[in-house]
Short mmCIF file of C-alpha atoms in Angstrom, two decimals:
data_model
loop_
_atom_site.label_atom_id
_atom_site.label_comp_id
_atom_site.label_asym_id
_atom_site.label_seq_id
_atom_site.Cartn_x
_atom_site.Cartn_y
_atom_site.Cartn_z
CA MET A 1 117.38 228.53 235.02
CA PRO A 2 119.53 226.79 231.49
CA LEU A 3 117.63 224.61 229.73
CA PRO A 4 118.33 220.74 230.38
CA CYS A 5 120.59 219.20 227.42
CA VAL A 6 118.43 216.94 225.16
CA ARG A 7 120.15 213.66 224.39
CA ALA A 8 119.34 211.37 222.17
CA PRO A 9 117.24 208.16 223.31
CA ALA A 10 119.17 204.40 223.46
CA LEU A 11 119.43 202.48 220.44
CA PRO A 12 120.83 199.41 219.75
CA PRO A 13 124.18 200.09 218.59
CA ASP A 14 123.56 199.27 214.59
CA GLN A 15 120.83 202.40 215.19
CA ARG A 16 123.77 204.10 216.67
CA ARG A 17 126.61 204.04 214.84
CA GLN A 18 124.02 205.09 210.99
CA ALA A 19 122.40 207.63 213.51
CA ILE A 20 126.45 209.30 214.52
CA ILE A 21 127.88 209.01 210.60
CA THR A 22 124.01 210.88 210.07
CA ALA A 23 125.39 213.76 212.30
CA THR A 24 128.33 213.65 211.14
CA LEU A 25 127.75 213.89 207.49
CA PRO A 26 126.61 217.31 207.19
CA LEU A 27 129.43 218.88 209.44
CA LEU A 28 132.18 216.79 207.36
CA ARG A 29 130.92 218.57 204.33
CA THR A 30 131.56 221.52 205.88
CA PHE A 31 134.17 220.92 207.94
CA GLY A 32 135.80 218.65 206.76
CA PRO A 33 138.22 215.84 208.24
CA THR A 34 139.09 218.70 211.09
CA VAL A 35 135.35 218.13 212.18
CA THR A 36 135.52 217.32 216.34
CA THR A 37 133.74 214.92 218.23
CA ARG A 38 132.46 217.45 220.38
CA GLN A 39 130.94 219.14 217.41
CA ILE A 40 129.54 215.91 216.21
CA ALA A 41 128.56 214.63 219.65
CA THR A 42 126.03 217.80 219.65
CA ALA A 43 124.66 217.54 216.28
CA ALA A 44 123.74 213.42 217.45
CA GLY A 45 122.36 214.79 220.68
CA ILE A 46 124.66 212.63 222.46
CA ALA A 47 127.77 212.60 225.36
CA GLU A 48 130.86 212.32 223.33
CA GLY A 49 132.47 210.03 224.73
CA THR A 50 129.40 207.68 223.29
CA ILE A 51 130.73 207.92 219.68
CA PHE A 52 134.19 206.09 220.91
CA ARG A 53 131.52 203.03 221.78
CA VAL A 54 130.44 202.57 218.32
CA PHE A 55 133.61 204.47 217.15
CA PRO A 56 137.48 203.40 217.78
CA ASP A 57 138.59 206.66 217.12
CA LYS A 58 137.53 209.96 214.88
CA GLU A 59 139.56 208.43 211.93
CA THR A 60 136.88 205.64 211.36
CA LEU A 61 134.02 207.65 211.83
CA ILE A 62 135.22 209.74 209.44
CA GLN A 63 135.52 207.58 207.17
CA LYS A 64 132.58 205.10 207.47
CA THR A 65 130.39 207.97 206.77
CA ILE A 66 132.65 208.90 203.85
CA GLU A 67 132.02 205.42 202.76
CA SER A 68 128.50 206.11 203.31
CA VAL A 69 128.23 208.56 200.14
CA PHE A 70 130.23 206.33 197.82
CA ASP A 71 128.08 203.51 198.99
CA PRO A 72 125.47 202.78 196.34
CA GLU A 73 122.25 201.20 198.61
CA ALA A 74 120.29 204.32 198.49
CA ALA A 75 120.60 205.19 194.87
CA ILE A 76 119.52 201.49 193.71
CA ALA A 77 115.81 202.03 196.27
CA GLU A 78 115.23 204.79 194.77
CA LEU A 79 116.00 203.58 191.03
CA GLU A 80 114.23 200.39 191.71
CA ALA A 81 111.20 202.81 193.40
CA LEU A 82 110.77 204.52 189.66
CA ASP A 83 107.62 204.03 188.42
CA PRO A 84 108.71 201.14 185.17
CA GLU A 85 104.60 201.95 183.40
CA ALA A 86 105.73 205.80 183.15
CA GLU A 87 106.54 207.05 179.36
CA LEU A 88 110.53 206.16 178.64
CA GLN A 89 111.82 209.60 178.69
CA PRO A 90 110.34 211.10 181.93
CA ARG A 91 111.02 207.91 183.36
CA LEU A 92 114.69 208.21 182.46
CA THR A 93 114.83 212.12 183.43
CA ALA A 94 114.34 210.60 186.96
CA ALA A 95 116.52 208.30 187.08
CA VAL A 96 118.91 210.84 185.48
CA GLU A 97 118.63 212.96 188.65
CA ILE A 98 118.84 210.27 190.78
CA LEU A 99 122.18 210.11 189.49
CA GLN A 100 122.83 213.65 189.90
CA ARG A 101 122.14 213.79 193.48
CA ARG A 102 124.36 210.52 193.94
CA LEU A 103 127.18 212.51 192.10
CA ARG A 104 127.20 215.77 193.46
CA ASP A 105 127.08 214.99 196.84
CA VAL A 106 130.30 212.27 195.98
CA PHE A 107 131.97 215.60 194.44
CA HIS A 108 130.68 218.21 196.96
CA LEU A 109 132.63 215.40 199.38
CA ILE A 110 135.38 215.11 197.85
CA ALA A 111 136.77 218.58 197.29
CA THR A 112 135.72 218.56 201.13
CA VAL A 113 137.69 215.97 202.39
CA GLY A 114 140.25 216.23 199.00
CA ALA A 115 140.77 213.47 196.57
CA ALA A 116 144.09 212.20 197.58
CA HIS A 117 142.10 211.30 201.46
CA ARG A 118 144.30 207.95 201.27
CA ARG A 119 141.07 205.96 202.31
CA LEU A 120 139.00 207.38 199.35
CA PRO A 121 136.70 204.38 198.49
CA HIS A 122 137.12 203.31 194.56
CA THR A 123 134.71 203.96 192.66
CA SER A 124 133.73 203.28 189.11
CA LEU A 125 131.75 206.32 188.61
CA ALA A 126 132.55 207.57 185.45
CA SER A 127 134.46 204.16 184.03
CA PRO A 128 133.55 201.00 182.55
CA GLY A 129 133.16 197.28 184.74
CA PRO A 130 130.71 196.33 186.78
CA ASP A 131 128.53 199.05 188.09
CA ALA A 132 125.07 198.22 190.66
CA VAL A 133 123.79 201.68 189.78
CA MET A 134 124.34 201.19 186.12
CA ASP A 135 122.68 198.47 186.56
CA ALA A 136 119.71 199.36 188.40
CA VAL A 137 119.73 202.09 185.67
CA LEU A 138 119.45 199.43 182.81
CA GLU A 139 116.57 197.92 184.75
CA VAL A 140 114.91 201.31 184.68
CA LEU A 141 114.99 201.14 181.24
CA GLY A 142 114.09 197.26 180.54
CA PRO A 143 111.07 197.49 178.86
CA ASP A 144 112.47 199.82 175.97
CA LEU A 145 115.85 198.60 176.13
CA PRO A 146 114.43 197.14 172.15
CA ARG A 147 114.57 200.26 171.11
CA LEU A 148 118.19 201.44 171.65
CA ARG A 149 120.48 201.03 169.04
CA LEU A 150 123.26 200.24 171.34
CA GLU A 151 123.61 196.84 173.01
CA PRO A 152 122.40 196.96 176.54
CA ALA A 153 126.03 197.30 178.15
CA GLU A 154 127.35 199.95 175.76
CA ALA A 155 123.99 201.89 175.79
CA GLY A 156 124.90 201.75 180.07
CA HIS A 157 128.08 202.96 179.68
CA MET A 158 127.01 206.03 177.36
CA LEU A 159 124.75 206.59 179.66
CA ARG A 160 126.76 206.95 182.54
CA LEU A 161 129.69 209.43 180.88
CA LEU A 162 127.09 211.49 180.03
CA VAL A 163 126.02 211.57 183.16
CA PHE A 164 129.54 212.06 185.29
CA ALA A 165 129.85 215.08 182.27
CA GLY A 166 127.03 216.47 182.14
CA THR A 167 127.23 216.69 186.39
CA HIS A 168 130.65 217.29 186.89
CA PRO A 169 131.87 220.94 188.73
CA VAL A 170 134.09 221.29 186.63
CA MET A 171 132.64 220.75 183.59
CA THR A 172 129.19 222.32 184.00
CA ALA A 173 130.76 225.86 185.94
CA THR A 174 129.37 227.92 183.48
CA ALA A 175 126.72 225.31 181.75
CA PRO A 176 124.72 223.53 184.15
CA VAL A 177 123.40 220.58 182.13
CA SER A 178 119.96 219.11 183.62
CA ALA A 179 118.54 215.59 183.95
CA SER A 180 115.65 216.12 181.47
CA GLN A 181 118.40 217.47 179.12
CA ILE A 182 120.95 214.41 179.13
CA ALA A 183 118.06 211.91 179.08
CA ASP A 184 117.25 213.39 175.47
CA LEU A 185 120.86 213.53 174.37
CA PHE A 186 120.98 210.18 175.09
CA LEU A 187 117.54 208.99 174.22
CA HIS A 188 117.42 211.47 170.79
CA GLY A 189 120.55 212.47 169.89
CA SER A 190 121.52 216.27 168.41
CA LEU A 191 120.00 216.20 165.32
CA ALA A 192 117.20 217.80 164.74
CA SER A 193 115.80 215.26 162.75
CA PRO A 194 116.93 212.47 162.98
CA THR A 195 114.92 210.38 160.52
CA ALA A 196 115.47 213.31 157.82
CA PRO A 197 118.07 211.70 154.74
CA GLN A 198 121.52 212.76 154.97
CA ASN A 199 121.39 213.56 151.52
CA ALA A 200 118.20 216.12 152.11
CA GLN A 201 118.95 218.92 149.55
CA THR A 202 121.02 221.52 151.46
CA PRO A 203 119.42 225.00 151.93
CA GLY A 204 120.13 227.73 148.63
CA GLU A 205 121.83 224.77 146.79
CA PRO A 206 120.19 224.82 143.54
CA SER A 207 118.10 221.36 142.47
CA CYS A 208 119.30 218.89 139.82
#
């Protein structure tokens, strides 16, 4: 005897909408825009017609799913949950890990649906200007901002560029960059001894 089809419990429209988006996202990453509503319904445990009770068509569902990946709210919530009493470098490393996860999700989705998708949301992932996620990162750094040589806005922009370059799949294809490496470079630069005098004697150079 075949097993009965398991259907998802009844939900309010907003919760049903979010549940369908959640079920759609991994399918969209695998199949791109060719994913079918039947595949989505099966993954969500609902009848195919239920999709069209909360979304007018498949294109709208795909668009809302794409927007959910670009939505900064989840990343901001994770950043706000970080321990403000933690040491600076581990705290920044944890923040960069959150930023990298978000970027990898965005890059993966762009690669799947195509960067030319006519309705990809605008994003300031690496460009200057207002960025709620980076504002949240600066809040994470808040107690230690006076220790930085840069003004907060400039520090946020420089960190954003480091994270973007250190996470982009093309730039890191042969040399992945970890969150701890990005945090260390941002905080300490590349000098072996940043406090060493610039006129230190070169090894092998005769003394005066």
